[in-house]
């Protein structure tokens, strides 16, 4: 007998038929003698619909009230799924995040899980119940409900698997695993048998939606083996773990991220400390930045460009105008760009990986405006309208 955590995403529970199908997957696992803890997301587009409803009333609503609203989506799906399991005739209980012991920090909308108190979960499992937990949510020290950020149910599942020392964490979704590129966009993308935490973390951070990047971070930290698989098609998925069979693959995937803004500070003084002033002020606000480019100085001035999430752009621009306008610098924001990346540990030992990517983009007639690299990634900024074309061209170059 094993303890298995199973997570089902929004599309997997989008309607009554799918909820019943998921209930069967869960009860089959239970009837095989396992303890089962399930994490479920809000149905279909519920979270987006709730955000739209909020925007109709107050686009500047406080993050606290947004979390109060958004946590409702998962409350609906846990109850419906529990009802489906009752109908099949297995013992079941649904729990909200706080009932399942999720304690978070105070960052409404992007809360971090501090601990998962497992007493209640254990007590329910001891009664041989299937436990259905609302993903994406927890409770902060003020006893307010918080959410973990979009796609956060993956993180809820991995956190539960870590806290309960589960034998397996299965992330059921609407594709059959992690692919070399988004299988909905790239027809000849192939499914990976397995992938390392580091590679998956990069893919997730650089735009592959299939796993939330924080969930991968957590899986690596607590050494939770994760399987990504389909809730509709019965076949083995992709295993995310510390060491993957490399299958001699140079790169593991191509991905794009269109949630990027490029911020440029033009004409700042070319003196020591200005880069520090800029980036430390953003760090102090907890704003993540990515690809950075500094120009060669001219006439005592220099320019610095970098990327951040679109949602942060307005705040970043205001902050930088405040910091640098008195020295004559101007701040510009461009949201018409996309970041296209390749990821793979195999590139560490191969020269020419980056040039192969650039060659593919050149042949597709796509201009690169910024480049950044790490040990296992190469990312380029290109015009947003070419993002899909770029992914296809680069995927073709590496995977044929
Ligand atoms: P869920 O609702 O189950 O959390 P998501 O929509 O968050 O599902 O994630 C699954 C989607 O991720 C797939 O439908 C697919 O289009 C997309 N995706 C993007 N990149 C990849 C990739 N490399 N491999 C698999 N799926 C990917
Ligand atoms: N329902 C939340 C969202 O849509 C959390 C999740 O699905 O993981 O972002
Ligand atoms: Mg998701």
XYZ file of C-alpha atoms and ligand atoms in Angstrom:
437
model
C 0.000 0.000 0.000
C 1.264 3.436 -0.936
C 0.324 7.034 -0.184
C -0.370 8.755 -3.467
C -1.050 12.459 -4.115
C -3.000 13.092 -7.321
C -3.601 16.587 -8.705
C -6.202 17.393 -11.358
C -6.082 20.679 -13.268
C -9.011 22.833 -14.332
C -9.622 21.226 -17.715
C -9.631 17.759 -16.112
C -12.682 18.703 -13.997
C -14.303 21.175 -16.412
C -17.753 19.523 -16.484
C -19.842 16.829 -14.773
C -18.675 14.092 -17.121
C -15.007 14.869 -16.497
C -15.559 15.118 -12.749
C -17.080 11.605 -12.813
C -14.166 10.335 -14.909
C -11.620 11.811 -12.489
C -13.565 10.327 -9.566
C -13.133 6.901 -11.186
C -9.371 7.364 -11.565
C -9.182 8.310 -7.887
C -11.374 5.487 -6.608
C -9.521 2.929 -8.764
C -6.303 4.007 -7.035
C -8.044 3.828 -3.654
C -9.610 0.424 -4.297
C -6.160 -0.935 -5.192
C -5.389 -0.422 -1.504
C -3.653 2.960 -1.567
C -4.196 6.016 0.574
C -5.151 8.859 -1.764
C -4.934 12.608 -1.253
C -6.259 14.641 -4.159
C -5.589 18.272 -5.020
C -7.973 19.889 -7.431
C -8.084 23.212 -9.318
C -11.104 25.338 -10.107
C -13.218 24.008 -12.981
C -12.288 25.060 -16.528
C -11.988 28.831 -16.862
C -13.524 29.578 -13.461
C -10.522 31.514 -12.151
C -10.371 33.700 -15.277
C -14.126 34.269 -15.085
C -13.862 35.351 -11.446
C -11.087 37.790 -12.360
C -13.325 39.227 -15.112
C -16.169 39.635 -12.617
C -13.877 41.527 -10.252
C -12.662 43.784 -13.063
C -16.247 44.696 -13.946
C -16.690 46.090 -10.461
C -13.245 47.334 -9.425
C -10.118 46.759 -11.526
C -8.059 48.082 -8.615
C -9.563 45.746 -6.014
C -7.287 44.932 -3.089
C -5.299 41.726 -3.312
C -6.944 40.498 -0.125
C -10.418 40.686 -1.640
C -9.160 39.136 -4.890
C -7.943 36.145 -2.889
C -11.247 35.928 -1.047
C -12.915 35.741 -4.457
C -10.508 33.400 -6.259
C -10.368 30.792 -3.482
C -14.083 30.226 -4.136
C -13.297 28.504 -7.457
C -11.522 25.609 -5.787
C -14.201 25.347 -3.087
C -16.717 24.459 -5.793
C -14.566 21.803 -7.434
C -13.599 19.986 -4.201
C -17.236 19.648 -3.166
C -18.354 18.431 -6.606
C -15.521 15.919 -6.807
C -16.299 14.628 -3.315
C -19.957 14.207 -4.334
C -18.868 12.208 -7.391
C -16.802 9.914 -5.175
C -19.709 9.524 -2.722
C -21.814 8.424 -5.672
C -19.271 5.713 -6.542
C -19.534 4.621 -2.908
C -16.106 5.346 -1.433
C -15.516 7.262 1.830
C -14.379 10.803 1.062
C -14.027 14.258 2.598
C -13.273 17.608 0.947
C -11.117 20.193 2.725
C -10.296 23.826 1.996
C -6.633 24.804 2.066
C -6.772 25.963 5.686
C -8.584 22.815 6.816
C -5.835 20.783 5.189
C -3.229 22.738 7.181
C -1.784 25.067 4.521
C -0.135 28.017 6.268
C 1.293 30.757 4.047
C 2.993 34.118 4.348
C 1.034 37.349 3.851
C 1.685 37.926 0.146
C -1.899 37.924 -1.148
C -2.002 36.752 -4.744
C 1.476 35.219 -4.605
C 1.661 33.618 -1.174
C 4.433 31.219 -0.226
C 3.620 28.064 1.711
C 5.320 28.137 5.120
C 4.143 24.765 6.436
C 1.495 22.156 5.918
C 0.139 20.903 9.246
C -0.823 17.348 8.455
C -2.732 16.292 11.625
C -6.193 16.612 10.091
C -5.106 14.972 6.852
C -3.553 12.074 8.762
C -6.672 11.665 10.892
C -8.874 11.460 7.798
C -6.500 9.036 6.068
C -6.492 6.880 9.217
C -10.270 6.601 8.794
C -9.493 5.283 5.267
C -11.053 8.325 3.637
C -10.064 9.773 0.297
C -9.122 13.376 1.055
C -9.871 16.067 -1.547
C -7.965 19.309 -0.956
C -8.566 22.703 -2.564
C -5.422 23.662 -4.476
C -3.944 27.151 -4.890
C -4.862 28.372 -1.393
C -3.836 28.661 2.245
C -4.256 30.759 5.345
C -1.929 33.525 6.516
C -1.065 34.631 10.053
C -3.975 37.109 9.974
C -6.299 34.105 9.396
C -7.077 35.369 5.893
C -7.275 33.116 2.857
C -4.419 33.592 0.403
C -3.692 32.265 -3.080
C -0.375 30.969 -4.361
C -0.315 32.633 -7.796
C -1.680 31.341 -11.114
C -1.116 27.653 -11.645
C -0.531 27.295 -7.902
C -2.406 24.015 -7.484
C 0.658 22.177 -8.780
C 2.570 23.650 -5.842
C -0.179 22.630 -3.409
C 0.136 19.047 -4.642
C 3.917 18.883 -4.365
C 3.808 20.534 -0.918
C 1.327 17.906 0.275
C 3.420 15.100 -1.164
C 6.469 16.477 0.660
C 4.650 17.035 3.961
C 3.049 13.582 3.929
C 6.184 11.851 2.595
C 3.998 10.470 -0.173
C 5.310 7.673 -2.353
C 4.207 9.368 -5.560
C 2.930 12.760 -6.743
C 0.913 12.557 -9.951
C -0.019 15.732 -11.814
C -2.905 14.877 -14.126
C -3.497 17.368 -16.923
C -4.825 17.706 -20.484
C -1.667 16.481 -22.275
C 0.079 13.140 -21.787
C 3.320 14.505 -20.332
C 6.069 17.055 -20.787
C 6.975 17.493 -24.437
C 9.924 18.971 -26.352
C 7.589 21.928 -27.065
C 3.929 22.743 -26.429
C 2.217 19.791 -28.165
C -0.806 21.969 -28.938
C 1.368 24.261 -31.059
C 4.120 22.010 -32.416
C 2.781 18.935 -34.157
C 5.987 16.864 -34.072
C 6.839 17.649 -30.438
C 7.761 14.426 -28.641
C 7.022 13.315 -25.108
C 9.957 13.062 -22.715
C 10.194 9.871 -20.646
C 11.891 11.774 -17.887
C 13.476 15.140 -17.154
C 15.627 16.512 -14.332
C 14.342 19.023 -11.778
C 16.737 21.672 -13.089
C 15.651 21.262 -16.686
C 11.965 21.216 -15.748
C 12.444 24.278 -13.555
C 13.938 26.198 -16.471
C 11.236 25.041 -18.901
C 8.511 26.028 -16.437
C 10.090 29.389 -15.643
C 10.644 30.145 -19.318
C 7.028 29.570 -20.276
C 6.079 25.856 -20.433
C 2.796 26.063 -18.576
C 2.479 22.333 -17.942
C 4.016 22.622 -14.447
C 4.137 25.692 -12.256
C 7.772 26.639 -11.629
C 7.378 26.907 -7.857
C 6.084 23.357 -7.744
C 9.266 22.173 -9.457
C 11.409 24.226 -7.083
C 9.649 22.538 -4.178
C 9.865 19.069 -5.712
C 13.628 19.518 -6.077
C 14.030 20.854 -2.534
C 12.142 17.953 -0.949
C 13.125 15.363 -3.535
C 9.533 14.592 -4.518
C 9.312 12.486 -7.658
C 6.596 13.958 -9.871
C 4.782 12.295 -12.742
C 2.989 14.493 -15.304
C 0.273 12.522 -17.118
C -3.083 12.773 -18.833
C -6.390 12.589 -16.987
C -8.039 11.383 -20.197
C -5.574 9.067 -21.949
C -4.244 6.111 -19.974
C -0.508 5.951 -20.693
C 2.703 6.562 -18.752
C 3.571 10.250 -18.399
C 6.846 12.098 -17.856
C 8.804 11.604 -14.630
C 10.519 14.653 -13.116
C 13.411 13.609 -10.883
C 16.995 14.374 -9.863
C 18.718 12.252 -12.480
C 17.196 11.577 -15.851
C 18.375 9.111 -18.467
C 19.861 11.551 -20.888
C 19.084 9.610 -24.075
C 21.933 11.666 -25.550
C 19.642 14.645 -25.973
C 21.362 17.932 -26.610
C 18.336 19.936 -25.533
C 15.090 18.871 -23.872
C 12.681 21.531 -24.999
C 11.856 24.794 -26.721
C 9.520 27.241 -25.032
C 8.163 30.749 -25.312
C 7.023 33.350 -22.830
C 4.882 36.265 -23.973
C 4.364 37.637 -20.481
C 7.460 39.830 -20.773
C 8.067 43.551 -20.844
C 11.377 45.135 -21.767
C 12.263 48.159 -19.708
C 15.022 50.478 -20.913
C 16.660 53.235 -18.935
C 18.339 55.422 -21.543
C 20.988 58.048 -20.861
C 21.749 57.316 -17.211
C 25.057 58.584 -15.821
C 27.964 56.220 -16.575
C 29.222 56.097 -12.995
C 29.909 53.235 -10.578
C 26.885 52.199 -8.533
C 24.064 53.024 -10.953
C 23.388 49.393 -11.923
C 23.396 48.528 -8.231
C 21.004 51.382 -7.467
C 18.647 50.214 -10.204
C 18.539 46.499 -9.455
C 18.670 46.760 -5.674
C 15.644 49.051 -5.725
C 13.731 46.401 -7.707
C 14.973 43.584 -5.472
C 13.773 45.508 -2.428
C 10.263 45.408 -3.906
C 10.570 41.683 -4.623
C 10.420 42.225 -8.390
C 12.126 39.527 -10.452
C 14.048 40.652 -13.477
C 15.589 38.586 -16.221
C 17.623 39.203 -19.388
C 19.878 42.233 -18.723
C 21.795 44.257 -21.292
C 24.031 47.255 -20.594
C 25.272 49.345 -23.494
C 28.833 50.532 -23.928
C 28.960 54.007 -22.393
C 29.069 57.152 -24.565
C 29.457 60.822 -23.637
C 29.416 59.923 -19.949
C 26.054 58.130 -20.205
C 24.928 54.510 -20.591
C 21.702 52.559 -21.159
C 20.451 49.514 -19.269
C 17.657 47.268 -20.554
C 16.127 44.260 -18.842
C 12.939 42.232 -18.837
C 10.300 41.649 -16.179
C 6.769 40.218 -16.045
C 4.230 42.490 -17.757
C 2.266 42.795 -14.535
C 5.240 44.521 -12.891
C 6.068 46.896 -15.753
C 4.034 49.878 -14.591
C 5.436 49.733 -11.073
C 8.997 49.273 -12.363
C 8.755 52.267 -14.722
C 7.405 54.536 -11.992
C 10.158 53.450 -9.628
C 12.931 54.013 -12.168
C 11.614 57.374 -13.322
C 11.729 58.420 -9.726
C 15.308 57.204 -9.369
C 16.873 58.380 -12.621
C 14.900 61.238 -14.200
C 16.821 63.823 -12.179
C 20.017 62.799 -14.006
C 18.355 63.246 -17.408
C 17.615 59.561 -18.117
C 14.383 58.405 -19.749
C 12.516 55.159 -19.062
C 10.770 53.216 -21.834
C 8.621 50.080 -21.723
C 8.051 47.666 -24.604
C 5.456 44.901 -24.287
C 5.511 43.802 -27.939
C 8.229 41.228 -27.346
C 8.458 37.537 -26.495
C 11.182 35.388 -25.034
C 12.007 32.123 -26.805
C 14.286 29.674 -25.023
C 15.952 26.310 -25.379
C 16.623 24.206 -22.275
C 18.800 21.160 -21.736
C 21.661 19.953 -19.575
C 23.150 18.353 -22.707
C 24.258 21.737 -24.034
C 26.857 22.056 -21.261
C 29.142 19.669 -23.089
C 28.362 20.779 -26.646
C 29.758 23.785 -28.442
C 27.579 25.451 -31.032
C 24.179 24.967 -29.422
C 23.460 28.692 -29.262
C 24.646 29.257 -32.822
C 22.364 26.465 -34.053
C 19.444 28.294 -32.444
C 20.480 31.657 -33.904
C 20.917 30.032 -37.330
C 17.367 28.672 -37.227
C 16.022 32.125 -36.351
C 18.084 33.753 -39.092
C 16.727 31.315 -41.675
C 13.201 32.105 -40.489
C 13.951 35.819 -40.953
C 13.499 36.639 -37.260
C 15.553 39.398 -35.703
C 16.960 38.924 -32.183
C 17.030 41.959 -29.927
C 18.553 40.525 -26.731
C 20.232 37.262 -25.749
C 20.913 35.631 -22.411
C 22.430 32.288 -21.518
C 22.912 30.064 -18.486
C 24.560 26.654 -18.205
C 21.459 24.886 -19.458
C 19.478 27.591 -21.296
C 19.715 30.057 -24.153
C 16.999 32.728 -24.383
C 16.383 35.362 -27.030
C 14.024 38.307 -27.184
C 12.184 38.689 -30.466
C 9.078 40.538 -31.716
C 5.992 38.942 -30.144
C 4.238 38.279 -33.452
C 7.015 35.849 -34.430
C 6.994 33.829 -31.196
C 5.185 30.742 -32.549
C 7.153 30.819 -35.795
C 10.396 31.038 -33.806
C 9.507 28.089 -31.569
C 8.630 26.018 -34.640
C 11.868 26.936 -36.444
C 14.086 26.242 -33.433
C 12.242 22.993 -32.620
C 12.711 21.875 -36.235
C 16.444 22.637 -36.083
C 17.005 20.529 -32.964
C 14.390 17.793 -33.254
C 13.942 17.562 -37.030
P -3.859 22.255 -15.866
O -5.157 22.959 -16.020
O -3.996 20.770 -15.837
O -3.019 22.796 -14.736
P -2.284 23.777 -17.776
O -3.121 24.410 -18.829
O -1.809 24.630 -16.660
O -3.070 22.502 -17.240
O -1.004 23.085 -18.438
C -1.144 22.181 -19.504
C -0.845 22.860 -20.833
O 0.524 23.226 -20.896
C -1.047 21.967 -22.034
O -2.381 21.996 -22.490
C -0.068 22.532 -23.056
O -0.717 23.280 -24.065
C 0.837 23.471 -22.256
N 2.272 23.260 -22.495
C 3.165 24.256 -22.771
N 4.387 23.757 -22.959
C 4.306 22.409 -22.795
C 5.263 21.336 -22.864
N 6.569 21.564 -23.139
N 4.821 20.077 -22.638
C 3.513 19.837 -22.358
N 2.575 20.810 -22.280
C 2.947 22.085 -22.497
N -7.243 27.863 -10.390
C -5.938 28.460 -10.308
C -5.555 29.071 -11.640
O -6.315 29.009 -12.586
C -4.886 27.528 -9.802
C -4.544 26.376 -10.737
O -5.291 26.057 -11.640
O -3.497 25.770 -10.525
O -4.510 29.661 -11.750
Mg -1.672 24.418 -14.551
